[in-house]
PDB file of C-alpha atoms in Angstrom:
ATOM      1  CA  MET A   1     -16.411  54.213  17.822  1.00  0.00           C
ATOM      2  CA  SER A   2     -15.326  54.626  14.245  1.00  0.00           C
ATOM      3  CA  GLY A   3     -16.128  52.041  11.601  1.00  0.00           C
ATOM      4  CA  LEU A   4     -12.453  51.126  11.283  1.00  0.00           C
ATOM      5  CA  ALA A   5     -12.123  50.451  15.017  1.00  0.00           C
ATOM      6  CA  CYS A   6     -15.226  48.257  14.919  1.00  0.00           C
ATOM      7  CA  THR A   7     -13.825  46.246  11.998  1.00  0.00           C
ATOM      8  CA  LYS A   8     -10.480  45.831  13.754  1.00  0.00           C
ATOM      9  CA  LYS A   9     -12.207  44.415  16.869  1.00  0.00           C
ATOM     10  CA  VAL A  10     -14.051  41.810  14.793  1.00  0.00           C
ATOM     11  CA  VAL A  11     -10.845  40.750  13.069  1.00  0.00           C
ATOM     12  CA  GLU A  12      -9.134  40.313  16.433  1.00  0.00           C
ATOM     13  CA  ASP A  13     -12.056  38.399  18.014  1.00  0.00           C
ATOM     14  CA  GLU A  14     -12.547  35.957  15.146  1.00  0.00           C
ATOM     15  CA  ASP A  15      -9.815  33.830  13.609  1.00  0.00           C
ATOM     16  CA  ALA A  16     -10.605  30.396  12.197  1.00  0.00           C
ATOM     17  CA  GLN A  17      -6.904  29.477  12.217  1.00  0.00           C
ATOM     18  CA  GLU A  18      -6.996  29.823  15.998  1.00  0.00           C
ATOM     19  CA  LEU A  19     -10.481  28.228  16.230  1.00  0.00           C
ATOM     20  CA  ARG A  20     -11.959  31.544  17.371  1.00  0.00           C
ATOM     21  CA  LEU A  21     -15.099  31.460  15.233  1.00  0.00           C
ATOM     22  CA  GLY A  22     -17.041  34.182  17.032  1.00  0.00           C
ATOM     23  CA  GLU A  23     -19.835  34.159  19.554  1.00  0.00           C
ATOM     24  CA  ASP A  24     -22.432  33.039  16.987  1.00  0.00           C
ATOM     25  CA  PHE A  25     -20.625  29.702  16.810  1.00  0.00           C
ATOM     26  CA  THR A  26     -19.852  29.209  20.509  1.00  0.00           C
ATOM     27  CA  ASP A  27     -22.313  26.357  21.040  1.00  0.00           C
ATOM     28  CA  ALA A  28     -22.735  25.399  17.384  1.00  0.00           C
ATOM     29  CA  HIS A  29     -21.767  21.981  16.015  1.00  0.00           C
ATOM     30  CA  CYS A  30     -20.316  21.597  12.528  1.00  0.00           C
ATOM     31  CA  LEU A  31     -21.511  18.893  10.186  1.00  0.00           C
ATOM     32  CA  SER A  32     -19.726  17.333   7.259  1.00  0.00           C
ATOM     33  CA  MET A  33     -21.298  17.413   3.797  1.00  0.00           C
ATOM     34  CA  ASP A  34     -22.073  13.711   4.179  1.00  0.00           C
ATOM     35  CA  GLU A  35     -23.976  14.350   7.409  1.00  0.00           C
ATOM     36  CA  VAL A  36     -26.004  17.179   5.884  1.00  0.00           C
ATOM     37  CA  ASN A  37     -26.722  14.952   2.851  1.00  0.00           C
ATOM     38  CA  LEU A  38     -28.018  12.191   5.135  1.00  0.00           C
ATOM     39  CA  ILE A  39     -30.209  14.680   7.055  1.00  0.00           C
ATOM     40  CA  CYS A  40     -31.713  16.096   3.847  1.00  0.00           C
ATOM     41  CA  ALA A  41     -32.353  12.603   2.447  1.00  0.00           C
ATOM     42  CA  ALA A  42     -33.969  11.505   5.721  1.00  0.00           C
ATOM     43  CA  LYS A  43     -36.240  14.567   5.761  1.00  0.00           C
ATOM     44  CA  LEU A  44     -37.345  13.951   2.178  1.00  0.00           C
ATOM     45  CA  GLY A  45     -37.905  10.266   2.945  1.00  0.00           C
ATOM     46  CA  ASP A  46     -39.891  11.026   6.099  1.00  0.00           C
ATOM     47  CA  ASP A  47     -42.140  13.442   4.236  1.00  0.00           C
ATOM     48  CA  LEU A  48     -42.825  10.910   1.493  1.00  0.00           C
ATOM     49  CA  ASP A  49     -43.501   8.128   4.022  1.00  0.00           C
ATOM     50  CA  LYS A  50     -45.837  10.184   6.215  1.00  0.00           C
ATOM     51  CA  ILE A  51     -47.662  12.360   3.708  1.00  0.00           C
ATOM     52  CA  GLY A  52     -46.809  10.853   0.362  1.00  0.00           C
ATOM     53  CA  GLU A  53     -45.419  14.095  -1.011  1.00  0.00           C
ATOM     54  CA  PRO A  54     -42.829  16.730  -0.104  1.00  0.00           C
ATOM     55  CA  THR A  55     -43.880  19.237   2.573  1.00  0.00           C
ATOM     56  CA  SER A  56     -43.560  22.993   2.549  1.00  0.00           C
ATOM     57  CA  THR A  57     -40.291  22.582   4.486  1.00  0.00           C
ATOM     58  CA  THR A  58     -38.609  20.569   1.755  1.00  0.00           C
ATOM     59  CA  GLN A  59     -40.037  22.707  -1.030  1.00  0.00           C
ATOM     60  CA  THR A  60     -38.359  25.920   0.115  1.00  0.00           C
ATOM     61  CA  LYS A  61     -35.658  27.426  -2.078  1.00  0.00           C
ATOM     62  CA  VAL A  62     -33.164  27.211   0.792  1.00  0.00           C
ATOM     63  CA  PHE A  63     -33.770  23.484   1.312  1.00  0.00           C
ATOM     64  CA  GLU A  64     -33.645  22.753  -2.413  1.00  0.00           C
ATOM     65  CA  MET A  65     -30.389  24.696  -2.852  1.00  0.00           C
ATOM     66  CA  THR A  66     -28.808  23.096   0.237  1.00  0.00           C
ATOM     67  CA  ASN A  67     -29.845  19.633  -0.930  1.00  0.00           C
ATOM     68  CA  ALA A  68     -28.488  20.234  -4.438  1.00  0.00           C
ATOM     69  CA  TYR A  69     -25.205  21.547  -3.019  1.00  0.00           C
ATOM     70  CA  VAL A  70     -24.584  18.638  -0.664  1.00  0.00           C
ATOM     71  CA  ARG A  71     -25.585  16.085  -3.318  1.00  0.00           C
ATOM     72  CA  ARG A  72     -22.956  17.649  -5.576  1.00  0.00           C
ATOM     73  CA  PHE A  73     -20.144  17.665  -3.038  1.00  0.00           C
ATOM     74  CA  ALA A  74     -20.978  14.889  -0.564  1.00  0.00           C
ATOM     75  CA  LYS A  75     -19.220  11.619  -1.184  1.00  0.00           C
ATOM     76  CA  GLU A  76     -22.383   9.485  -0.884  1.00  0.00           C
ATOM     77  CA  ALA A  77     -21.261   8.107   2.458  1.00  0.00           C
ATOM     78  CA  ALA A  78     -23.400   5.607   4.314  1.00  0.00           C
ATOM     79  CA  SER A  79     -24.515   6.499   7.807  1.00  0.00           C
ATOM     80  CA  ARG A  80     -22.088   3.889   9.216  1.00  0.00           C
ATOM     81  CA  GLN A  81     -19.202   5.581   7.442  1.00  0.00           C
ATOM     82  CA  THR A  82     -20.276   9.016   8.628  1.00  0.00           C
ATOM     83  CA  GLU A  83     -20.571   7.764  12.190  1.00  0.00           C
ATOM     84  CA  ALA A  84     -17.118   6.146  11.928  1.00  0.00           C
ATOM     85  CA  PHE A  85     -15.601   9.465  10.793  1.00  0.00           C
ATOM     86  CA  ARG A  86     -17.211  11.328  13.696  1.00  0.00           C
ATOM     87  CA  ASN A  87     -15.914   8.726  16.172  1.00  0.00           C
ATOM     88  CA  LEU A  88     -12.402   8.901  14.699  1.00  0.00           C
ATOM     89  CA  TYR A  89     -12.017  12.649  14.950  1.00  0.00           C
ATOM     90  CA  ALA A  90     -13.661  12.771  18.391  1.00  0.00           C
ATOM     91  CA  GLN A  91     -11.193  10.138  19.642  1.00  0.00           C
ATOM     92  CA  ALA A  92      -8.335  12.179  18.165  1.00  0.00           C
ATOM     93  CA  GLY A  93      -9.492  15.222  20.152  1.00  0.00           C
ATOM     94  CA  LEU A  94     -10.463  17.365  17.167  1.00  0.00           C
ATOM     95  CA  THR A  95     -13.252  19.919  17.379  1.00  0.00           C
ATOM     96  CA  ASP A  96     -16.396  19.449  15.277  1.00  0.00           C
ATOM     97  CA  PHE A  97     -15.121  22.208  12.993  1.00  0.00           C
ATOM     98  CA  GLU A  98     -11.762  20.496  12.446  1.00  0.00           C
ATOM     99  CA  GLY A  99     -13.427  17.097  11.985  1.00  0.00           C
ATOM    100  CA  ALA A 100     -15.908  18.365   9.428  1.00  0.00           C
ATOM    101  CA  ILE A 101     -13.115  20.009   7.431  1.00  0.00           C
ATOM    102  CA  MET A 102     -11.057  16.798   7.614  1.00  0.00           C
ATOM    103  CA  VAL A 103     -13.980  14.746   6.266  1.00  0.00           C
ATOM    104  CA  ASN A 104     -15.030  17.268   3.602  1.00  0.00           C
ATOM    105  CA  LEU A 105     -11.576  17.916   2.154  1.00  0.00           C
ATOM    106  CA  ASN A 106     -10.196  14.365   2.469  1.00  0.00           C
ATOM    107  CA  PHE A 107      -6.538  15.314   2.991  1.00  0.00           C
ATOM    108  CA  GLY A 108      -3.822  13.054   1.646  1.00  0.00           C
ATOM    109  CA  ASP A 109      -1.109  13.819   4.171  1.00  0.00           C
ATOM    110  CA  TYR A 110      -0.138  15.935   7.192  1.00  0.00           C
ATOM    111  CA  GLU A 111       1.327  18.809   5.194  1.00  0.00           C
ATOM    112  CA  GLU A 112      -1.818  19.186   3.133  1.00  0.00           C
ATOM    113  CA  ALA A 113      -3.965  19.048   6.270  1.00  0.00           C
ATOM    114  CA  ILE A 114      -2.107  21.800   8.128  1.00  0.00           C
ATOM    115  CA  ALA A 115      -1.943  23.950   4.992  1.00  0.00           C
ATOM    116  CA  HIS A 116      -5.741  23.957   4.777  1.00  0.00           C
ATOM    117  CA  LEU A 117      -6.480  23.645   8.492  1.00  0.00           C
ATOM    118  CA  PRO A 118      -3.750  25.517  10.399  1.00  0.00           C
ATOM    119  CA  SER A 119      -5.456  24.916  13.757  1.00  0.00           C
ATOM    120  CA  LEU A 120      -4.155  21.322  13.566  1.00  0.00           C
ATOM    121  CA  ALA A 121      -0.648  22.731  14.094  1.00  0.00           C
ATOM    122  CA  ARG A 122      -1.520  24.910  17.078  1.00  0.00           C
ATOM    123  CA  LYS A 123       0.323  24.589  20.341  1.00  0.00           C
ATOM    124  CA  GLY A 124      -1.086  24.301  23.832  1.00  0.00           C
ATOM    125  CA  ASP A 125      -0.235  26.571  26.742  1.00  0.00           C
ATOM    126  CA  ASP A 126       2.824  24.380  27.404  1.00  0.00           C
ATOM    127  CA  GLY A 127       4.193  25.105  23.896  1.00  0.00           C
ATOM    128  CA  ILE A 128       3.706  21.519  22.706  1.00  0.00           C
ATOM    129  CA  LEU A 129       1.617  20.697  19.621  1.00  0.00           C
ATOM    130  CA  ILE A 130      -1.910  19.742  20.618  1.00  0.00           C
ATOM    131  CA  HIS A 131      -2.108  17.360  17.640  1.00  0.00           C
ATOM    132  CA  SER A 132       1.214  15.778  16.720  1.00  0.00           C
ATOM    133  CA  GLU A 133       2.153  15.018  13.139  1.00  0.00           C
ATOM    134  CA  GLU A 134       1.909  11.302  13.907  1.00  0.00           C
ATOM    135  CA  LYS A 135      -1.579  11.663  15.417  1.00  0.00           C
ATOM    136  CA  VAL A 136      -2.918  13.656  12.453  1.00  0.00           C
ATOM    137  CA  SER A 137      -1.242  11.309   9.942  1.00  0.00           C
ATOM    138  CA  LYS A 138      -2.793   8.298  11.672  1.00  0.00           C
ATOM    139  CA  LEU A 139      -6.202   9.975  11.596  1.00  0.00           C
ATOM    140  CA  ILE A 140      -5.820  10.649   7.852  1.00  0.00           C
ATOM    141  CA  ASP A 141      -4.846   6.979   7.307  1.00  0.00           C
ATOM    142  CA  ASP A 142      -7.737   5.713   9.431  1.00  0.00           C
ATOM    143  CA  MET A 143     -10.199   7.891   7.536  1.00  0.00           C
ATOM    144  CA  ALA A 144      -8.837   6.571   4.242  1.00  0.00           C
ATOM    145  CA  ASP A 145      -9.353   3.011   5.530  1.00  0.00           C
ATOM    146  CA  VAL A 146     -12.960   3.819   6.409  1.00  0.00           C
ATOM    147  CA  ARG A 147     -13.551   5.219   2.912  1.00  0.00           C
ATOM    148  CA  ARG A 148     -11.977   2.146   1.346  1.00  0.00           C
ATOM    149  CA  PHE A 149     -13.800  -0.512   3.356  1.00  0.00           C
ATOM    150  CA  GLU A 150     -17.226   0.968   4.186  1.00  0.00           C
TER     151      GLU A 150
END
């Protein structure tokens, strides 16, 4: 098989717009920046509580860079807020990938959401939108309420 044919197959098999993320992500769960931030903070806190100092796990370059990245971009959400977001997008029938993108990018309206996350405008086998404009707009409003009141 030529290199071009191999590349073409990969392009056809993987398409984030269609939620075809590839076999590496088949059973993977996506996390929002806020969730990763909470996990990193909890790991650092656990190490300090148990040992009194950071462990080799939290002193790796990968952990330090990940922690710095999520602290920069996470919105300092409390665990209750993060849990509320996860419940909202699960109830709306979104995948973990779609939910994490919704939380991370904090869309203002339906048009912005489908521009950045085209899978929200996909149709089912029956030709009807899986997520209606009203459903996505309500989710955006509900997420804004959680941000405002939590």
